[in-house]
Structures are given as C-alpha cells and as structure tokens.
PDB file of C-alpha atoms in Angstrom:
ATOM      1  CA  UNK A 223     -15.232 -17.761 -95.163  1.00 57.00           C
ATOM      2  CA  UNK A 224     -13.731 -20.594 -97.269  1.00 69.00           C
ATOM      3  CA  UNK A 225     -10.506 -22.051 -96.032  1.00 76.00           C
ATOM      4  CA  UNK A 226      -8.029 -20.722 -98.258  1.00 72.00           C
ATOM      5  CA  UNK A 227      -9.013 -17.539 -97.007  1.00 75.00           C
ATOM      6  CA  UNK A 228      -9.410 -18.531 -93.608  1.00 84.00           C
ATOM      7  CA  UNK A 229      -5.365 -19.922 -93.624  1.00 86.00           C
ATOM      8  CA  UNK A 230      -4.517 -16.580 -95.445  1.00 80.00           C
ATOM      9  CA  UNK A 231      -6.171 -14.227 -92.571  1.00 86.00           C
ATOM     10  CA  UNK A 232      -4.932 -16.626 -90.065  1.00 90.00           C
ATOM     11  CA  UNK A 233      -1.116 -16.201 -91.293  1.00 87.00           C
ATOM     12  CA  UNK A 234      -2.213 -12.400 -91.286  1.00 84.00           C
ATOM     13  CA  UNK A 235      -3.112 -12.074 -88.288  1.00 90.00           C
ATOM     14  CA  UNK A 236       0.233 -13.893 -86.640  1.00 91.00           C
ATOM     15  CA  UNK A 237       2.611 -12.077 -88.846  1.00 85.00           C
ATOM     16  CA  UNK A 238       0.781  -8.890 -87.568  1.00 83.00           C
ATOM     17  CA  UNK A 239       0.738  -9.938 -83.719  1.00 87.00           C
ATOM     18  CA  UNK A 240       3.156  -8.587 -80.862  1.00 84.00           C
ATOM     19  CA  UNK A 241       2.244 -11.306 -78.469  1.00 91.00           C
ATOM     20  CA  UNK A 242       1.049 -14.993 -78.762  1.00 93.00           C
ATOM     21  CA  UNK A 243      -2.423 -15.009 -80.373  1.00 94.00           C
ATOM     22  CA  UNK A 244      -4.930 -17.862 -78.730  1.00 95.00           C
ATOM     23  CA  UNK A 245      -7.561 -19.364 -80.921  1.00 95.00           C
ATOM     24  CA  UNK A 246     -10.730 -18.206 -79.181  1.00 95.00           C
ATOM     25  CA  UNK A 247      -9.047 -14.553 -79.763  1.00 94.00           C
ATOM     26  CA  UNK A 248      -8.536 -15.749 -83.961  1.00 94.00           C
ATOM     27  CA  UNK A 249     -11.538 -17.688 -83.711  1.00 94.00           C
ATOM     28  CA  UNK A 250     -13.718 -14.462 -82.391  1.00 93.00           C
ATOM     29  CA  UNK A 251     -11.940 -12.469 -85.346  1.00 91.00           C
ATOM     30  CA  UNK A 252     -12.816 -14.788 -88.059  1.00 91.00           C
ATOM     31  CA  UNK A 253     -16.084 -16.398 -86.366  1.00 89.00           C
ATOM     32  CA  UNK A 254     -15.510 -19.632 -86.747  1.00 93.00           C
ATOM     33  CA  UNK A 255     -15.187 -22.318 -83.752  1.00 94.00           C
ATOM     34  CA  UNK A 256     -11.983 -22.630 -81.856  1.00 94.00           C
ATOM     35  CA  UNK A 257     -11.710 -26.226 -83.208  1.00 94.00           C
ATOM     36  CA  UNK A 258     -11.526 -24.611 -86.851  1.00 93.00           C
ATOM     37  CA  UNK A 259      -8.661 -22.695 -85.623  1.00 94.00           C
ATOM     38  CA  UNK A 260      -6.937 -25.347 -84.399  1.00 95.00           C
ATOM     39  CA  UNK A 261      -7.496 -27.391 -87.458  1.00 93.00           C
ATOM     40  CA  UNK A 262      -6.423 -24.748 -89.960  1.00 93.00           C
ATOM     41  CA  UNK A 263      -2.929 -24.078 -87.359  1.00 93.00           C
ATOM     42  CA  UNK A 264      -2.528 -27.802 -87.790  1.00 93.00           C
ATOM     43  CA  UNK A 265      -2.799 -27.546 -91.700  1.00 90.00           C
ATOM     44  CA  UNK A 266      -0.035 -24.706 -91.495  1.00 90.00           C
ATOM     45  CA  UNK A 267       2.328 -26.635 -89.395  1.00 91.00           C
ATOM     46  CA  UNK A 268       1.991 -29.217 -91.582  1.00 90.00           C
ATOM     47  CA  UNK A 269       2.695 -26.958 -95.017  1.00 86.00           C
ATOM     48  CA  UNK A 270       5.651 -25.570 -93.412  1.00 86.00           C
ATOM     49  CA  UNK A 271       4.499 -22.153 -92.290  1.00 87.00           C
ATOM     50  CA  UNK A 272       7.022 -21.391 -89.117  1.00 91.00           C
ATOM     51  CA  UNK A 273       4.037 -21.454 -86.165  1.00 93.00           C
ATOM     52  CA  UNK A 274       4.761 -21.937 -82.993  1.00 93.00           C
ATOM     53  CA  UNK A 275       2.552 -22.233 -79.339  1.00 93.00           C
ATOM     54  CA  UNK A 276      -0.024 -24.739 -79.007  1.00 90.00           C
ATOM     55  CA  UNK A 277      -3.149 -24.921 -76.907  1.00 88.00           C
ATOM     56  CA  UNK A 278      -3.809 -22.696 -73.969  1.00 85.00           C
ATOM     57  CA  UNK A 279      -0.745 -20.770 -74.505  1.00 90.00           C
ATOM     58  CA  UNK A 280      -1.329 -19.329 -77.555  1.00 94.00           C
ATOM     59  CA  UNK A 281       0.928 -19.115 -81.214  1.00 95.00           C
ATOM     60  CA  UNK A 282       3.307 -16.884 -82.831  1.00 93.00           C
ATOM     61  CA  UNK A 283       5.091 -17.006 -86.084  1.00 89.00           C
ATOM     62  CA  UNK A 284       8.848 -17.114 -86.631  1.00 86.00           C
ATOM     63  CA  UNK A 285      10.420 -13.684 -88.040  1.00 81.00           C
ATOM     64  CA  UNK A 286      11.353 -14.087 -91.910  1.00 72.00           C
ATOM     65  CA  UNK A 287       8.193 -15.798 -93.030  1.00 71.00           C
ATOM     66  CA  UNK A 288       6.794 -14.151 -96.666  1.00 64.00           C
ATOM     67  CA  UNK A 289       3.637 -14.547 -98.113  1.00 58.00           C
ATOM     68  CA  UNK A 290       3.410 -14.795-101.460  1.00 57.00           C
ATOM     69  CA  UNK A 291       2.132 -11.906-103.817  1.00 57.00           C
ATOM     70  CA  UNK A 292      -1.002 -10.835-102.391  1.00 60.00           C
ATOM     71  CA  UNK A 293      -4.604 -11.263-104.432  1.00 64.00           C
ATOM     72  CA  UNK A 294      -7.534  -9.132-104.282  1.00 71.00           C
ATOM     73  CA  UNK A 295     -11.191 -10.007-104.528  1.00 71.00           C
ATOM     74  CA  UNK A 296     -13.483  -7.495-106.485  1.00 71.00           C
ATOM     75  CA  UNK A 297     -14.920  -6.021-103.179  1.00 77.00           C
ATOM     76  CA  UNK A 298     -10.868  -5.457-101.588  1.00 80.00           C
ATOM     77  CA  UNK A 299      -9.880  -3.968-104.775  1.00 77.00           C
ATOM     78  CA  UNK A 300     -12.965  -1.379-104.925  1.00 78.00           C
ATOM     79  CA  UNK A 301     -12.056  -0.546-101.391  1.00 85.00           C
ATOM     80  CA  UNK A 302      -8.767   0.238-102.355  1.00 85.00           C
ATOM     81  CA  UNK A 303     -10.083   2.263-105.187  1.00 83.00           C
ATOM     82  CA  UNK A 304     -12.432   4.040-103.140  1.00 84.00           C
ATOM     83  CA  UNK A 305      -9.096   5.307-100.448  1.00 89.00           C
ATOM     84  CA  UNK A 306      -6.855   5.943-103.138  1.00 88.00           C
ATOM     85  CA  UNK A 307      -9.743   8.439-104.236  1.00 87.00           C
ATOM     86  CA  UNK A 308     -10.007  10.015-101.025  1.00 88.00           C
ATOM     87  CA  UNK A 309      -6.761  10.700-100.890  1.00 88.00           C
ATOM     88  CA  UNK A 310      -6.956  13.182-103.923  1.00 86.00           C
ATOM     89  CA  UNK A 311      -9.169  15.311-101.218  1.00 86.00           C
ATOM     90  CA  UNK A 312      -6.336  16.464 -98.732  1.00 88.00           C
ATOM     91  CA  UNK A 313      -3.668  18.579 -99.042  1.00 88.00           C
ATOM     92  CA  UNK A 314      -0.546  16.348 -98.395  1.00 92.00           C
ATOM     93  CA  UNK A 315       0.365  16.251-102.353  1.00 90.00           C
ATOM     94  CA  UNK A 316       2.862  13.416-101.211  1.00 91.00           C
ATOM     95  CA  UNK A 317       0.416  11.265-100.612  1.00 92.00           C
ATOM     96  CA  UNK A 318      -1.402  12.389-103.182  1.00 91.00           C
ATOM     97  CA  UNK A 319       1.506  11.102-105.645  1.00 91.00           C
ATOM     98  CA  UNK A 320       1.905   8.317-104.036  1.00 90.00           C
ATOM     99  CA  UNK A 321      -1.561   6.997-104.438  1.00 89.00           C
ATOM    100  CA  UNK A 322      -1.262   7.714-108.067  1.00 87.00           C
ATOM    101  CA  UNK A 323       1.632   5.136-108.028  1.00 87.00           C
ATOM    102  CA  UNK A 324       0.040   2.989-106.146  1.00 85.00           C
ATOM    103  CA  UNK A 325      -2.851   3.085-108.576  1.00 81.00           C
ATOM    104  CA  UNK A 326      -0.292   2.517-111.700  1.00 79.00           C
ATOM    105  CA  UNK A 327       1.015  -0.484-109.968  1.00 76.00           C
ATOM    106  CA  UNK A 328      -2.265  -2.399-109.154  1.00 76.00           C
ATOM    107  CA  UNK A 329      -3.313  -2.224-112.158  1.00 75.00           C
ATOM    108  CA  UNK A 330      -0.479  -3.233-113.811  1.00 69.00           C
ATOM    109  CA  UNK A 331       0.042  -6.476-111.102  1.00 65.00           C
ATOM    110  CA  UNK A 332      -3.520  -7.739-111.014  1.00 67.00           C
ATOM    111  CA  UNK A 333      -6.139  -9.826-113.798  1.00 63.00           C
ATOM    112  CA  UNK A 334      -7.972  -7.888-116.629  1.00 65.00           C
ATOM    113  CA  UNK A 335     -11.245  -8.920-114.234  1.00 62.00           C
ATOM    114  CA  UNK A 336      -9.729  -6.742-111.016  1.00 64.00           C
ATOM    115  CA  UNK A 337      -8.438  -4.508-113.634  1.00 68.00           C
ATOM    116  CA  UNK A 338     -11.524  -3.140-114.667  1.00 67.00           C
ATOM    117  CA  UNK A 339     -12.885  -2.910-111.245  1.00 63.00           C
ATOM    118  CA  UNK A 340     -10.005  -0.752-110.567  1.00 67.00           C
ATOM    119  CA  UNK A 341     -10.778   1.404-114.100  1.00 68.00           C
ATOM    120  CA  UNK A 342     -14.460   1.809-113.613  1.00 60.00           C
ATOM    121  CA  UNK A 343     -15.597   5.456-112.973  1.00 63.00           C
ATOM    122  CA  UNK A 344     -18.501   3.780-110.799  1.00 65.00           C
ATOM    123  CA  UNK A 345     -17.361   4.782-107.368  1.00 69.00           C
ATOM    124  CA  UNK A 346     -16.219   8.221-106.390  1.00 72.00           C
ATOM    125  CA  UNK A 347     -15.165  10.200-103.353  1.00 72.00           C
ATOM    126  CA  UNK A 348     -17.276  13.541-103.630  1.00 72.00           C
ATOM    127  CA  UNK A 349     -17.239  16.676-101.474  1.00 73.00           C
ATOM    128  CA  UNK A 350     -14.562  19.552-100.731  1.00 77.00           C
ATOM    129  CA  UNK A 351     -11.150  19.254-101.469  1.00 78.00           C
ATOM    130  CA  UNK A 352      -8.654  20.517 -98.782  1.00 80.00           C
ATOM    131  CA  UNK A 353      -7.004  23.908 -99.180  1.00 80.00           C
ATOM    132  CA  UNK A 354      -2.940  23.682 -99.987  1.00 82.00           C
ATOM    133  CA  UNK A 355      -0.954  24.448 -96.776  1.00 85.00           C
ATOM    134  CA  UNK A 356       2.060  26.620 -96.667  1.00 85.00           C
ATOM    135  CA  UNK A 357       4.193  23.807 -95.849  1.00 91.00           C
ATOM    136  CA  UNK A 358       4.486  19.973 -96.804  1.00 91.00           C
ATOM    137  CA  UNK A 359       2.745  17.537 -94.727  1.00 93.00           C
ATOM    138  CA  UNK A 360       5.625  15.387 -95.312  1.00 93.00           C
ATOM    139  CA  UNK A 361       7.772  16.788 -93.245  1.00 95.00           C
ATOM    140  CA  UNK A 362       5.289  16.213 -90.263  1.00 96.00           C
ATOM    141  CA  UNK A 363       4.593  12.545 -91.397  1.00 94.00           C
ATOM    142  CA  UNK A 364       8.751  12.126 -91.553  1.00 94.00           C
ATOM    143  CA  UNK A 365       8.948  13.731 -88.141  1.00 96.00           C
ATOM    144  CA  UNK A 366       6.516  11.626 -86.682  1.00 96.00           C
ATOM    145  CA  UNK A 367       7.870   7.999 -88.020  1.00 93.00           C
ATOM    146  CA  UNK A 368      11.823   9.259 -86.577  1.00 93.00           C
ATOM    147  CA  UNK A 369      10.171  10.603 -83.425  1.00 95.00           C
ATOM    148  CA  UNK A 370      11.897  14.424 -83.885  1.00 97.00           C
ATOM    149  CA  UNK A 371      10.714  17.314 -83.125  1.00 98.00           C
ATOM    150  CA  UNK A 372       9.456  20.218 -84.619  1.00 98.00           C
ATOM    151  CA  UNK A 373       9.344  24.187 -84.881  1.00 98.00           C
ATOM    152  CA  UNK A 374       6.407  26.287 -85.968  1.00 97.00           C
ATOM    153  CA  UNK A 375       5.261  29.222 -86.625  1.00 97.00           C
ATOM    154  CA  UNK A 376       1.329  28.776 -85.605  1.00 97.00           C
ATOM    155  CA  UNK A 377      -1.431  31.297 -85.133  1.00 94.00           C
ATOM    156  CA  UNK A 378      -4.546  30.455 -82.627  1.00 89.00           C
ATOM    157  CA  UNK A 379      -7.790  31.101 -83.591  1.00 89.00           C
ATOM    158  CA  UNK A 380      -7.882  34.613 -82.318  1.00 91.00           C
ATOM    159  CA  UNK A 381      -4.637  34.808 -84.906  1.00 91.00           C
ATOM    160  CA  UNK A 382      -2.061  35.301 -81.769  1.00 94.00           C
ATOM    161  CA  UNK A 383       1.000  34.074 -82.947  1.00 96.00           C
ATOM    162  CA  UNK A 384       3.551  31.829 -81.231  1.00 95.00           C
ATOM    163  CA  UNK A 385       6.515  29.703 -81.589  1.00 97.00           C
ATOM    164  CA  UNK A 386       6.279  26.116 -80.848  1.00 97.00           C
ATOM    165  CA  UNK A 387       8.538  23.141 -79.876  1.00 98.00           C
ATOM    166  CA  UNK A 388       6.363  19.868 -80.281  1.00 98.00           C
ATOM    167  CA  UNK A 389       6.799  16.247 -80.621  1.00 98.00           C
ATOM    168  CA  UNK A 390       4.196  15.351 -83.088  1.00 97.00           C
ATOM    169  CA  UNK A 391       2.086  11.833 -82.501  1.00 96.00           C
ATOM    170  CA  UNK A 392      -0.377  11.829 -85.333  1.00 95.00           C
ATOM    171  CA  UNK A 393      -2.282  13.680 -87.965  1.00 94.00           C
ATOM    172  CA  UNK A 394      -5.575  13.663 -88.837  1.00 93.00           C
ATOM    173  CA  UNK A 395      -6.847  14.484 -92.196  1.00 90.00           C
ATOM    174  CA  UNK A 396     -10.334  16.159 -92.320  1.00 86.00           C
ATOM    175  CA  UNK A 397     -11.832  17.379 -95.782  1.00 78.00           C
ATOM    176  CA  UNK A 398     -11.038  20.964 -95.201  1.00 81.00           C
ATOM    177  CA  UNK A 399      -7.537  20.550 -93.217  1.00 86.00           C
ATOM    178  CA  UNK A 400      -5.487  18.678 -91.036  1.00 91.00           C
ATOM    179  CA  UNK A 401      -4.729  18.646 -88.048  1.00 94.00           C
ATOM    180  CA  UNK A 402      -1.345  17.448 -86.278  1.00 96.00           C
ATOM    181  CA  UNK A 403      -1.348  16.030 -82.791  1.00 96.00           C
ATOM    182  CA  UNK A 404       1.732  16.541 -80.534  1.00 97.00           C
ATOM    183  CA  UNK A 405       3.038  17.274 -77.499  1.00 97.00           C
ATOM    184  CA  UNK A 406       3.493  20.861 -77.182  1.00 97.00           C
ATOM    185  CA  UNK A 407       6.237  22.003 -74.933  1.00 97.00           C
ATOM    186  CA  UNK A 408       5.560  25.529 -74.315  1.00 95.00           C
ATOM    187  CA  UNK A 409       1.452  23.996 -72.816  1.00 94.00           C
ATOM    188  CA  UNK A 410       3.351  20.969 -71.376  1.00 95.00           C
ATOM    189  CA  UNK A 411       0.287  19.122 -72.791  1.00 94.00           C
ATOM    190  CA  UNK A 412      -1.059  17.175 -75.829  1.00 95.00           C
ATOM    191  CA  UNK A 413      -2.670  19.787 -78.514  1.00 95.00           C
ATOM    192  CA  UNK A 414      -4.135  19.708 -81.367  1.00 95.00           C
ATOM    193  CA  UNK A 415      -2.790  22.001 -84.513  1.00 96.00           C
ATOM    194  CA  UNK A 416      -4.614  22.934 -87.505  1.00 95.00           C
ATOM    195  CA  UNK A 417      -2.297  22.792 -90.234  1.00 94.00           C
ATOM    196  CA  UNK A 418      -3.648  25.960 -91.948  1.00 92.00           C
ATOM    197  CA  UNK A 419      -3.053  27.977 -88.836  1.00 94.00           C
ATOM    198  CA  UNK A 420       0.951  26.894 -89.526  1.00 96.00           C
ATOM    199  CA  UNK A 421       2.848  29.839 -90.804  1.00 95.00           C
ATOM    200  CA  UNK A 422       5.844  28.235 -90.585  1.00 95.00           C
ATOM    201  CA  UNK A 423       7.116  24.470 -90.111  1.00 97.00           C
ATOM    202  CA  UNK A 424      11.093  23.339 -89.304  1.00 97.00           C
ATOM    203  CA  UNK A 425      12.464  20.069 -88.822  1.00 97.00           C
ATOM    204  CA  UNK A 426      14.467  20.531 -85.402  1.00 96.00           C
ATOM    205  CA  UNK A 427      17.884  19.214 -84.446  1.00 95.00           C
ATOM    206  CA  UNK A 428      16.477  16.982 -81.332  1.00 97.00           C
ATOM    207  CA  UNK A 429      14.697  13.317 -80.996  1.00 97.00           C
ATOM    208  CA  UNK A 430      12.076  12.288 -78.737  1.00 97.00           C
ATOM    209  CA  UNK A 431      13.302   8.487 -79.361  1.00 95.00           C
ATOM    210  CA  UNK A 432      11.025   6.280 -77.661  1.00 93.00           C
ATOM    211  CA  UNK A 433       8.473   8.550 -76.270  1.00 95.00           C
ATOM    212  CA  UNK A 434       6.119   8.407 -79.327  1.00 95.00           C
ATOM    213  CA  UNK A 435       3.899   5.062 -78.534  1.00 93.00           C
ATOM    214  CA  UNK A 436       3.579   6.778 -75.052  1.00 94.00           C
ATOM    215  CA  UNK A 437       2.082   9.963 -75.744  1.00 95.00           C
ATOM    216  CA  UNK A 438      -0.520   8.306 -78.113  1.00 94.00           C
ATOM    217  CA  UNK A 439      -1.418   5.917 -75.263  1.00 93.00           C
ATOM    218  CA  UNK A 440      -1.745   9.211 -73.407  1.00 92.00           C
ATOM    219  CA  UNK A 441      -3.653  10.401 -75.994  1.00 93.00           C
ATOM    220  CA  UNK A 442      -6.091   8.049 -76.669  1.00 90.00           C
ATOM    221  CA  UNK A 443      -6.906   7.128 -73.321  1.00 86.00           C
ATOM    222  CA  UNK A 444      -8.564   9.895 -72.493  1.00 72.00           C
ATOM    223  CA  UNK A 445      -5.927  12.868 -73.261  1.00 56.00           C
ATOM    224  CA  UNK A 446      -7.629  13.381 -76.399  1.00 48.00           C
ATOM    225  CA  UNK A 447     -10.960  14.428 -75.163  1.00 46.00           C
ATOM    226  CA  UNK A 448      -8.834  17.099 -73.097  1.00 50.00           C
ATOM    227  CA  UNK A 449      -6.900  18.258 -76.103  1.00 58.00           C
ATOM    228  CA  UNK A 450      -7.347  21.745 -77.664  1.00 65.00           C
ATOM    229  CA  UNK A 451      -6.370  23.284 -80.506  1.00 73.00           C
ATOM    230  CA  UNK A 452      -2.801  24.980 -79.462  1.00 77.00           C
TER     231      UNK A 452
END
C-alpha cells in the first residue's frame, strides 16, 4: 500500500473508531509494521490532522475533522458498481431509487477514466429478482434507525395469522425476500419475519430508545442461531 493511501485509511480508520485505536491494532489492519504506523501518525500530526494518544495508549481523532472529497480507484469504483447492481434485485424500491441517484452522482463527480468503469456493461448481478411486498421496506428501515416499534399483520408458514408488536433490529435482504429481525413481544424472544408473510405493516406510537444496540448484541451472540421465523 503506498503512503498516501496508507495516511488516507489511517485517518479512516480513527474517524470511524469508538475507542483509542493502538498501532499494532492499525498496523494488523493495514499490514504494515507498527513503526510505519507510528511514522505515518507522526506525518499527520505534523500536517495538522487533529490526532491525539501516543504510544501504548493508543490515538483518537478530534470531532469536526473532514476529509476532503473522496477518490476512487478503478477496482473501488467497480465494487460500487457491482452493489449498486445488486440492489436492483430486492424489493425495497427505496433503495432501489436511491442507488439510481447514487449512480447519477458518481458519475457525474468522478474522471472520464472512473467514468467509464462505472458505464461499462462488463459486470452484472444475475439471478432472481425479489417479489414486491405489500408494504414498503422503508418503513421498517425508518423504524429501525428511530428505534420504534411496529404492528403487523404476519402469517406463519402454516398461514396462521397473528398480530405482532416488535422492535425491529435488522433486515436481511435475500434474492427472493427479506427478512426483518426484531424482538417480538407476544414470543418474548428475537424472531425472524419474512417480509412476504407481512399482510400488514404500521408504524406504532411507542420507542424502544436505547434498547436497539442491545438486542443485536443479543442477537449475534448466539440469539441468532436460536431465532425462528415468528
């Protein structure tokens, strides 16, 4: 990795962090030597870039740093392609829009070079697309970013139907559906919910401020092997 880059992923990687970052942790992610690291902090410090910590304790970066407008390389900007394609497979026509925008955008931001990369019909995503639900996935995306709850309408896979309270945590986009992940409060337990067994999905009146990061720790640390489908 040449040192431009290097100083770029390094000021990534502190803007990103929650807690003071130590060089052998930076110098494992970028594998380069722990001296490197320390070299290319040094360089930082000395262009201005608000880092703080030193050696054995780690470094952070003071809030209300900016990068400049970000480049791409020819290999970042066919991965972006690539996603923005997959996207056109699920069903959450928000994000299908959005992608389109972001798409319109890049190309209108970057180099004729990246530009082409970006118009080439070279790479595709192939395969199924995923059925339109009877509801917009955008409403469980909202819910889950505010923390609120939300009502449905759902029928199990023997087609028993139920009401639900849940407090959704994620969604997962397969090529046929989706699936949202939540707490369900009639179970009292993490369950998955395929979003083309949702008849019917409502925004409710109450919050679970708070609790989100939680119940994904819950879920992911071994919750999720547990977790069935309503």
């Amino acid at each position: 990795m040449r040192k431009a880059s290097r100083l770029f992923e390094i000021i990534q990687i502190l803007r990103l962090a929650r807690k003071p970052m130590t060089a052998a942790v930076m110098a494992e992610t970028l594998e380069v030597t722990v001296r490197s690291i320390y070299r290319d902090i040094a360089a930082l410090q000395a262009m201005r870039v608000p880092i703080e910590g030193g050696r054995g304790i780690g470094y952070i970066m003071r809030p209300g740093f900016d990068l400049p407008p970000l480049m791409f390389s020819i290999e970042e900007m066919e991965a972006i392609v690539l996603s923005l394609a997959l996207l056109e497979r699920t069903a959450d026509e928000e994000l299908k829009q959005a992608a389109r925008r972001v798409n319109q955008k890049i190309a209108g931001a970057v180099p004729q070079p990246l530009r082409q990369a970006m118009d080439t019909k070279a790479l595709y995503a192939w395969g199924s697309t995923a059925q339109p639900t009877g509801f917009d996935l955008a409403i469980v995306r909202r819910a889950i970013r505010d923390e609120r709850k939300l009502m449905l309408g759902y029928r199990d896979e023997l087609g028993r139907a139920t009401e639900r309270t849940i407090q959704p945590i994620a969604l997962i986009y397969y090529s046929q559906t989706a699936n949202i992940v939540a707490w369900c409060e009639l179970r009292q337990a993490i369950r998955n919910f395929r979003s083309d067994r949702v008849e019917r999905c409502v925004t409710g009146e109450d919050f679970f401020k708070g609790d989100g990061d939680r119940l994904r720790e819950l879920w992911t640390s071994g919750w999720s092997e547990k977790a069935v489908s309503g």
